[in-house]
GROMACS .gro file of C-alpha atoms in nm:
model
  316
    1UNK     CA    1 -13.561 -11.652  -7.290
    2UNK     CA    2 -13.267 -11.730  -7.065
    3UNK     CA    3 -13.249 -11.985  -6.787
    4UNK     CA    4 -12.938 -11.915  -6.597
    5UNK     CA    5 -12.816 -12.179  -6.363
    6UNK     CA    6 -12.504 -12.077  -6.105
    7UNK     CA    7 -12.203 -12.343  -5.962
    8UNK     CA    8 -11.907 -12.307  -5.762
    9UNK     CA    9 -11.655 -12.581  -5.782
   10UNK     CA   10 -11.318 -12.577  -5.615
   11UNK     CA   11 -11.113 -12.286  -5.547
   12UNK     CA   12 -10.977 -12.276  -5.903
   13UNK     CA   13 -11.282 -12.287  -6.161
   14UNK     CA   14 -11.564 -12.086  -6.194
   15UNK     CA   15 -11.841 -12.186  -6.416
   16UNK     CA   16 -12.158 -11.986  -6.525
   17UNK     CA   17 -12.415 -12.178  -6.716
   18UNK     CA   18 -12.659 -12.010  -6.919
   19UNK     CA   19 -12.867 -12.132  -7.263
   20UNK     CA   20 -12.748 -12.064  -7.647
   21UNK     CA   21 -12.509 -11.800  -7.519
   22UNK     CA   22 -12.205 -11.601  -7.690
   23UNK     CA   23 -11.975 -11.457  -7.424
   24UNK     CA   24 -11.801 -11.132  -7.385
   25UNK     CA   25 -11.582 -10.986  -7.144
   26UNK     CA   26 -11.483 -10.625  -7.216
   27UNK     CA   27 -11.326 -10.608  -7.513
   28UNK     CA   28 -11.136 -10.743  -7.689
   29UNK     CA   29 -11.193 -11.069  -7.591
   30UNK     CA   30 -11.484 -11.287  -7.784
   31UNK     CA   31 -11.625 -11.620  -7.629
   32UNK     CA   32 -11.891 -11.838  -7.836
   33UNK     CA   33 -12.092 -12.107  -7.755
   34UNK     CA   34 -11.959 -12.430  -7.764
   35UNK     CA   35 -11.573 -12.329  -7.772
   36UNK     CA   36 -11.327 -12.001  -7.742
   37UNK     CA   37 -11.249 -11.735  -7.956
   38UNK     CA   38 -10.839 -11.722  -8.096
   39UNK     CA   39 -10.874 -11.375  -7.999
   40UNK     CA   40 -10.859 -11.481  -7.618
   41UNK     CA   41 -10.508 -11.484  -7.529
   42UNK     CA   42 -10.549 -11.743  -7.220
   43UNK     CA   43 -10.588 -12.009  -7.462
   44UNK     CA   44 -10.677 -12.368  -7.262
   45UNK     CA   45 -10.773 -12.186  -6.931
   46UNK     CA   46 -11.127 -12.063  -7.059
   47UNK     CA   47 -11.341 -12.246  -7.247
   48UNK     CA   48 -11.660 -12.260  -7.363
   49UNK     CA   49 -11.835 -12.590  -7.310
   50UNK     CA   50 -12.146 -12.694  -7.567
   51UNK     CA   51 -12.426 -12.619  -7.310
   52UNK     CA   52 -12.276 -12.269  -7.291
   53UNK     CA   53 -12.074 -12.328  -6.954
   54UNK     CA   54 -11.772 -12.059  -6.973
   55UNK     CA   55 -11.516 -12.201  -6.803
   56UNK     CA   56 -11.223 -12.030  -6.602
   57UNK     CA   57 -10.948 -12.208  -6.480
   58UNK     CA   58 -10.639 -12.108  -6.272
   59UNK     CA   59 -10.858 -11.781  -6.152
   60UNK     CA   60 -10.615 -11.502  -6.137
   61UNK     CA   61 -10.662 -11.160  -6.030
   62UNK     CA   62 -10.621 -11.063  -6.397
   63UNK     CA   63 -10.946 -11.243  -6.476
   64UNK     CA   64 -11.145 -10.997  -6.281
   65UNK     CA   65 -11.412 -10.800  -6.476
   66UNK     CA   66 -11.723 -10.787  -6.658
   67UNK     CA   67 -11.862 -11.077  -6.858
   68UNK     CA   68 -12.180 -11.087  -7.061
   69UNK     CA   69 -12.359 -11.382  -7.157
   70UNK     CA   70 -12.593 -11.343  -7.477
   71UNK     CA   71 -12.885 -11.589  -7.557
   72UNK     CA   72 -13.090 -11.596  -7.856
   73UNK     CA   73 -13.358 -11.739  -8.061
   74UNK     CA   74 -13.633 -11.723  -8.304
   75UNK     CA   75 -13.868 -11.556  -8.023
   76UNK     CA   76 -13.578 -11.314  -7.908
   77UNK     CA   77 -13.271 -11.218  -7.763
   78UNK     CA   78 -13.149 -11.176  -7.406
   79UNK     CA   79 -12.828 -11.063  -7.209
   80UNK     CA   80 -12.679 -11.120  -6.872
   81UNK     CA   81 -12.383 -10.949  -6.716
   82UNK     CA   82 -12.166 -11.101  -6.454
   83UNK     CA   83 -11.878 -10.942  -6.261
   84UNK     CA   84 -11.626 -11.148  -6.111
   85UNK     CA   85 -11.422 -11.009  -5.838
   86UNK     CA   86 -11.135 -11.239  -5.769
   87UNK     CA   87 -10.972 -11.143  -5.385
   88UNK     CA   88 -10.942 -11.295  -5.065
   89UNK     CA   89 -11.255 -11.037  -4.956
   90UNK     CA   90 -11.453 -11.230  -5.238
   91UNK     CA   91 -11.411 -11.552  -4.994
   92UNK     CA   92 -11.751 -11.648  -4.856
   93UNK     CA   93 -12.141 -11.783  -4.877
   94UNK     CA   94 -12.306 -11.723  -5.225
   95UNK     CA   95 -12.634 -11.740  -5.326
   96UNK     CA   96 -12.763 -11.777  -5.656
   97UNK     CA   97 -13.113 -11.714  -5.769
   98UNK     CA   98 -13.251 -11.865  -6.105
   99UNK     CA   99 -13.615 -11.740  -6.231
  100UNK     CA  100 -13.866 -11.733  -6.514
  101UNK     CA  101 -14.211 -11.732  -6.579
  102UNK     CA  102 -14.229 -12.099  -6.476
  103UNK     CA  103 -14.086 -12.026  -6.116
  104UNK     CA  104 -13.788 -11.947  -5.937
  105UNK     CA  105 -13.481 -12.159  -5.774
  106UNK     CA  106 -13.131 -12.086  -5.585
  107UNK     CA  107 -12.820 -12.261  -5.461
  108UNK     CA  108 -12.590 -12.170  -5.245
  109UNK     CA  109 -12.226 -12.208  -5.279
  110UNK     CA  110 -11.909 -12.100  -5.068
  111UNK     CA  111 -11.565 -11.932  -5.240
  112UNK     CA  112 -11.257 -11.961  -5.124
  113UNK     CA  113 -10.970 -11.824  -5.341
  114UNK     CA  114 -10.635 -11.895  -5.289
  115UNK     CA  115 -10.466 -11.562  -5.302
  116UNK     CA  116 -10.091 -11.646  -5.222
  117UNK     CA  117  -9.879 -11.960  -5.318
  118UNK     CA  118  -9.629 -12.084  -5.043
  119UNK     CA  119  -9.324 -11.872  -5.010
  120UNK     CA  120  -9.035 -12.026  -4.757
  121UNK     CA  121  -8.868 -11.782  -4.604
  122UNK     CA  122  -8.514 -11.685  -4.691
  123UNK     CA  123  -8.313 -11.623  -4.358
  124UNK     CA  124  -8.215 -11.961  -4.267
  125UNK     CA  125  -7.879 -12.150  -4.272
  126UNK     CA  126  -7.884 -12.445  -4.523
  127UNK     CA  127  -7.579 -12.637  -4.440
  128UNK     CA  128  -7.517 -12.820  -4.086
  129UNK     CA  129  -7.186 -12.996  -4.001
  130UNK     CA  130  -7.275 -13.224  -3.691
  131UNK     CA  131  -7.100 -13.479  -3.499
  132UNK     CA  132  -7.213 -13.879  -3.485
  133UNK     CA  133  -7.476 -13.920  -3.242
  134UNK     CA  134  -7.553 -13.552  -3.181
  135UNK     CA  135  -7.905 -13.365  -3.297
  136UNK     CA  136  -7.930 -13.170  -3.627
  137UNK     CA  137  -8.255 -12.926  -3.690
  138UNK     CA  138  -8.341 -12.758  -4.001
  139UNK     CA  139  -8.563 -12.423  -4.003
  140UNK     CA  140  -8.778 -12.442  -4.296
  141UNK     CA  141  -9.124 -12.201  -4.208
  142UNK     CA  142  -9.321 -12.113  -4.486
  143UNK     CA  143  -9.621 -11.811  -4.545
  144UNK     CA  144  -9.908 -11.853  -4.804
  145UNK     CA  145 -10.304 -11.849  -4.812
  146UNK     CA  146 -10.434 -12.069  -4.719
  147UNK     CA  147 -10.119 -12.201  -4.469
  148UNK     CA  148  -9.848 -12.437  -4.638
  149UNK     CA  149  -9.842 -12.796  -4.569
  150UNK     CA  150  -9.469 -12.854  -4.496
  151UNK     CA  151  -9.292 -13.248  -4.555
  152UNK     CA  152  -8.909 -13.335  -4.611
  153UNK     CA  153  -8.749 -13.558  -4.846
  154UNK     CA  154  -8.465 -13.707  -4.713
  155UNK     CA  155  -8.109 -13.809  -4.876
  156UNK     CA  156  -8.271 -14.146  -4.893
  157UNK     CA  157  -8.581 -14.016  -5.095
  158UNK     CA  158  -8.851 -14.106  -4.778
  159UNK     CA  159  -9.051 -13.855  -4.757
  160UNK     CA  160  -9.130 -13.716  -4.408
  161UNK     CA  161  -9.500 -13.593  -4.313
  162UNK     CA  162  -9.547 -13.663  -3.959
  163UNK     CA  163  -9.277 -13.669  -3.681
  164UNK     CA  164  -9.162 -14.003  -3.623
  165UNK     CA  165  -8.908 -14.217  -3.351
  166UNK     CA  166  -8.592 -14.031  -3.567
  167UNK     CA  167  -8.746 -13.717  -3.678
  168UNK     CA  168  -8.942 -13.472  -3.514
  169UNK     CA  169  -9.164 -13.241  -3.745
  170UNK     CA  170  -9.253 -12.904  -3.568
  171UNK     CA  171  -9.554 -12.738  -3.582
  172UNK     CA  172  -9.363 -12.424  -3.791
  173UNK     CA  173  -9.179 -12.710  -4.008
  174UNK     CA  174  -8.857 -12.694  -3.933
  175UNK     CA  175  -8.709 -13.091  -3.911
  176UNK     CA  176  -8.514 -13.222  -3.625
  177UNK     CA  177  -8.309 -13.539  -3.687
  178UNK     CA  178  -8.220 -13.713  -3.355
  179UNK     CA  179  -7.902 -13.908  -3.336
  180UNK     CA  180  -7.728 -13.832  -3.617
  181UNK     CA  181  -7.574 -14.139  -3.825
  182UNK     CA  182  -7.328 -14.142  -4.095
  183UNK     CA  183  -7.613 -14.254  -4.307
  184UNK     CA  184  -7.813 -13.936  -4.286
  185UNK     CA  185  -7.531 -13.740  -4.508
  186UNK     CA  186  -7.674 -13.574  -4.748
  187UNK     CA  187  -7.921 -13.350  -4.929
  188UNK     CA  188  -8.288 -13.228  -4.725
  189UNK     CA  189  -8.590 -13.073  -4.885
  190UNK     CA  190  -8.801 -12.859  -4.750
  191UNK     CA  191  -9.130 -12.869  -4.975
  192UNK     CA  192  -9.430 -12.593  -4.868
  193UNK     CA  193  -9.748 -12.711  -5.093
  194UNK     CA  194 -10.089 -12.554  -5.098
  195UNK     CA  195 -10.334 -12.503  -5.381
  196UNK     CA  196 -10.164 -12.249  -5.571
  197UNK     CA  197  -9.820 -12.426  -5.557
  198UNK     CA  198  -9.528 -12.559  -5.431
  199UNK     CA  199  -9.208 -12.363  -5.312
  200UNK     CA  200  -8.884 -12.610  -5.202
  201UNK     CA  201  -8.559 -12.541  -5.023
  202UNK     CA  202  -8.267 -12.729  -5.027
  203UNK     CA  203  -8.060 -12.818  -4.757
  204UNK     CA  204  -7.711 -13.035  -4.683
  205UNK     CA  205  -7.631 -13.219  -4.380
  206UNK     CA  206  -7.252 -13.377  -4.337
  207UNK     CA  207  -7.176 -13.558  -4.051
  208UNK     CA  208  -6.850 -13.624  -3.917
  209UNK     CA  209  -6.739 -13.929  -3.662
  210UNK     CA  210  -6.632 -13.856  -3.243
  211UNK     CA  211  -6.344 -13.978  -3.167
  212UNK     CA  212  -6.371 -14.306  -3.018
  213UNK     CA  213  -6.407 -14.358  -2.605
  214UNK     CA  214  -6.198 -14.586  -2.392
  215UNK     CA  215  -6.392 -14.739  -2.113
  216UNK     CA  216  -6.603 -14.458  -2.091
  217UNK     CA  217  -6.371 -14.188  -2.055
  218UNK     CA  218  -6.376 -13.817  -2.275
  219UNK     CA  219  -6.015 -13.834  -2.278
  220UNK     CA  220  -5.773 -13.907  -2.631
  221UNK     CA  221  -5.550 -14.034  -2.414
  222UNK     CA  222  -5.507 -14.237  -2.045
  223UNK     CA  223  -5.272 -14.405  -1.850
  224UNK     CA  224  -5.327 -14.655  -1.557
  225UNK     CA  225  -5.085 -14.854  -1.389
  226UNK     CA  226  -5.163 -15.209  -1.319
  227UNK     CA  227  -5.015 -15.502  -1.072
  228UNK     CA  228  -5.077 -15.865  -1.099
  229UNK     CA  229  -5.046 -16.126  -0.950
  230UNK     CA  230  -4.754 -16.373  -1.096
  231UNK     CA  231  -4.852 -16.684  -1.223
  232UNK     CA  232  -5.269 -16.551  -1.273
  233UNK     CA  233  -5.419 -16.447  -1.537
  234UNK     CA  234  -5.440 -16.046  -1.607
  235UNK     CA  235  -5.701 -15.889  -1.813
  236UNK     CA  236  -5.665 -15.481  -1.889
  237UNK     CA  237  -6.017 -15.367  -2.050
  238UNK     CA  238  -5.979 -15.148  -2.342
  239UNK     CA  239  -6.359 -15.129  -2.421
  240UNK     CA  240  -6.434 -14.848  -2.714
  241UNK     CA  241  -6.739 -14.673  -2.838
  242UNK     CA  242  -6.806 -14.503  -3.127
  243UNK     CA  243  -6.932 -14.470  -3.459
  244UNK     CA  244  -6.841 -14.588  -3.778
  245UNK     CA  245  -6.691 -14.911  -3.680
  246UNK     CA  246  -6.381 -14.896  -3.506
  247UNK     CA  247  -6.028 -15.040  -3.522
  248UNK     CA  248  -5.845 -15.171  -3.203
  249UNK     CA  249  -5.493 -15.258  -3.187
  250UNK     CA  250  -5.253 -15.323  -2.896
  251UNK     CA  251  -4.865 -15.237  -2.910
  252UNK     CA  252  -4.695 -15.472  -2.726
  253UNK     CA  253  -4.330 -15.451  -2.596
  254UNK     CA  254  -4.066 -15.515  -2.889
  255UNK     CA  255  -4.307 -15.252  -3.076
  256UNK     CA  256  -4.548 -15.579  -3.189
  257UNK     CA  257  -4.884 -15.520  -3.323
  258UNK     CA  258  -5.167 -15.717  -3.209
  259UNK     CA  259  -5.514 -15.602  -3.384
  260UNK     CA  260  -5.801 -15.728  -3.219
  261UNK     CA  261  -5.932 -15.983  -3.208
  262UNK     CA  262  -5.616 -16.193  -3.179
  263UNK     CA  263  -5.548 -16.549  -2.980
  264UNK     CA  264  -5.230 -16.649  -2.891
  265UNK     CA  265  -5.106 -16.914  -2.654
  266UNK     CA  266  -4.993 -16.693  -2.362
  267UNK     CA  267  -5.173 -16.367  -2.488
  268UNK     CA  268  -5.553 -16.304  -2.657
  269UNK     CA  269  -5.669 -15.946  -2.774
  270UNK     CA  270  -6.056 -16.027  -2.745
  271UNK     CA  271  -6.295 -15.853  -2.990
  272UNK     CA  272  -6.382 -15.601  -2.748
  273UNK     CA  273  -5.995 -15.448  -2.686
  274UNK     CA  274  -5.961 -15.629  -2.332
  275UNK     CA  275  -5.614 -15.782  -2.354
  276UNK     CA  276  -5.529 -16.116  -2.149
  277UNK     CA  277  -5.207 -16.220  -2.024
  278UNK     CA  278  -5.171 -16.580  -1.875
  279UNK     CA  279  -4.923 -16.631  -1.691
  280UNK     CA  280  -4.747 -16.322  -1.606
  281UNK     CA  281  -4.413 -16.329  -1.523
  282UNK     CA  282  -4.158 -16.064  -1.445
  283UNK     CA  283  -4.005 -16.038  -1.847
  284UNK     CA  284  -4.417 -15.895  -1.880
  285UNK     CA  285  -4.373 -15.609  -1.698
  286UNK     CA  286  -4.359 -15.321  -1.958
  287UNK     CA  287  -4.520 -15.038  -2.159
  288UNK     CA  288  -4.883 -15.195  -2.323
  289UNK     CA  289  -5.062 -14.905  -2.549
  290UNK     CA  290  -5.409 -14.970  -2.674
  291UNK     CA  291  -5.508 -14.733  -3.004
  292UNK     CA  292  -5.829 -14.752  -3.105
  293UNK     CA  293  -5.923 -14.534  -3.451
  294UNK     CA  294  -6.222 -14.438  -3.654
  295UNK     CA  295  -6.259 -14.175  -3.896
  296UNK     CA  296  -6.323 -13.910  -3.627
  297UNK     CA  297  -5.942 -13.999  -3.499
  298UNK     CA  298  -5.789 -14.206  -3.206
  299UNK     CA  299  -5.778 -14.261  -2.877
  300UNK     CA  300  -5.473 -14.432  -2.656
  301UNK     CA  301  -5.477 -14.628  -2.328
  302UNK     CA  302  -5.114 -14.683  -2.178
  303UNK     CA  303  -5.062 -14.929  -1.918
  304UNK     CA  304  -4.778 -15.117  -1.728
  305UNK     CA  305  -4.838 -15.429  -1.556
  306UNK     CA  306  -4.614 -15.520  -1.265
  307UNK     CA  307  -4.598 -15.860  -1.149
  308UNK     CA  308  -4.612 -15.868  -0.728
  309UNK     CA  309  -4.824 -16.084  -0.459
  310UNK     CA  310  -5.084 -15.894  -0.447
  311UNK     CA  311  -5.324 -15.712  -0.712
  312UNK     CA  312  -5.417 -15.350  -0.736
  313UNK     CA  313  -5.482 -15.098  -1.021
  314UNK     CA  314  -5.430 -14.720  -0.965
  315UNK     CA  315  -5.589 -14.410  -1.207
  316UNK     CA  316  -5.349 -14.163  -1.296
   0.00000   0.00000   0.00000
């Protein structure tokens, strides 16, 4: 007699069970109870397990067909056929009925079979050349049954899953980086997982430095004309901004270089470019040029202070 029991598990394996059983699917391959025939060419993805559980894994369409399951014993012999249909029209509720002479029993079991590994698609740029403290996005939208789950690796090996303050992770995963640093140089990948796989993309990010600002202006180069009063004290602000770290030097008349930060008795360069002169006198009334450099190039400020009664400060 044969007592035929049915199970689903997982979108990859499909067991049968059945009693004392030799297995065949159309020919030539030969499954026996308790293990697998050399003639089957998939080797360790079907098996036959000791109660007589034939065991599929990795379902491909290539493992659709017929397969019979043959019991046997002193009293007899019996045979049961069993066509698996591997497709995403195969997904669904299934109901499996179990009966003999003692009674009669089902389960029910869903399918789902994943019928298409993730597949990024092909048609977008993978190299971005951004400025310091602009935005950088990389496309990265991927196809596959069921739908992809999309995450980045960054240069620094975090892996992104979820947007966060930095990086935004759109619904179609492509990455935005906000604020661009030196730091995030480097190599981005795209990974699109889902049951049947992985599929990665790999992308390159270089980021190059902004020339540095001078008191807030989008200018390379300015000059102001200042007036002092003699005797006081005259400070000319030379406040920069920009990224990587930058270098501020004055040129002083006699072509003397003054890097900040720099204290002197009658002149300071403090760490934030403004110069101070104490003490003005007429001899200080000359060309002053502030450079200020980083690796995305320089910016100038040229300025003459004239020593008079009272103080003013024109913008050319």
């Amino acid at each position: 007699p044969l007592y035929p029991e049915c199970e689903h598990s997982g979108p990859w394996t499909v067991p049968v069970y059945c009693c004392q059983p030799a297995w065949l699917r159309s020919a030539p391959r030969h499954f026996v109870c308790g293990g697998i025939s050399t003639e089957d060419p998939r080797g360790k993805q079907a098996s036959v397990q000791p109660d007589g559980t034939l065991i599929i894994k990795e379902v491909t369409v290539y493992d659709r067909g017929l397969y019979t399951c043959m019991a046997s014993n002193p009293a007899g012999a019996d045979t049961l056929t069993v066509k698996l249909q591997v497709g995403i029209s195969e997904e669904g509720d299934y109901t499996c009925y179990a009966q003999n002479t003692l009674g009669k029993d089902e389960m029910k079991v869903h399918i789902t079979v994943v019928t298409a590994s993730p597949r990024i698609k092909q048609n977008y740029r993978t190299y971005a050349k951004v400025k310091a403290g602009d935005n950088a996005v990389f496309d990265c939208e991927a196809v596959g049954e069921p739908k992809p789950k999309i995450f980045w690796l960054l240069p620094s090996s975090d892996m992104i899953s979820a947007s966060t303050d930095r990086y935004l992770l759109h619904v179609n995963g492509s990455l935005s980086v906000s604020k661009v640093k030196l730091l995030d140089a480097g190599e981005y990948v795209c990974v699109a997982r889902n049951p049947g796989g992985d599929d990665t993309k790999l992308y390159k990010l270089d980021v190059v430095s902004k020339p540095p600002l001078i008191n807030g202006l989008y200018t390379n180069k300015t000059v102001i004309k200042a007036t002092a009063i003699r005797h006081s004290k005259k400070q000319i602000d030379c406040m920069s901004e920009g990224t990587p770290s930058l270098q501020i030097m004055w040129i002083m008349p006699d072509n003397i270089f003054l890097t900040a930060p720099y204290y002197g008795s009658r002149i300071t360069v403090h760490k934030n470019g403004t110069l101070e002169i104490r003490n003005v006198r007429p001899s200080d009334t000359a060309d002053f040029i502030c450079v200020v450099r980083n690796d995305g190039g320089e910016s100038i400020l040229g300025t003459v202070p004239t020593p008079v009664q009272n103080l003013s400060i024109c913008w050319d």
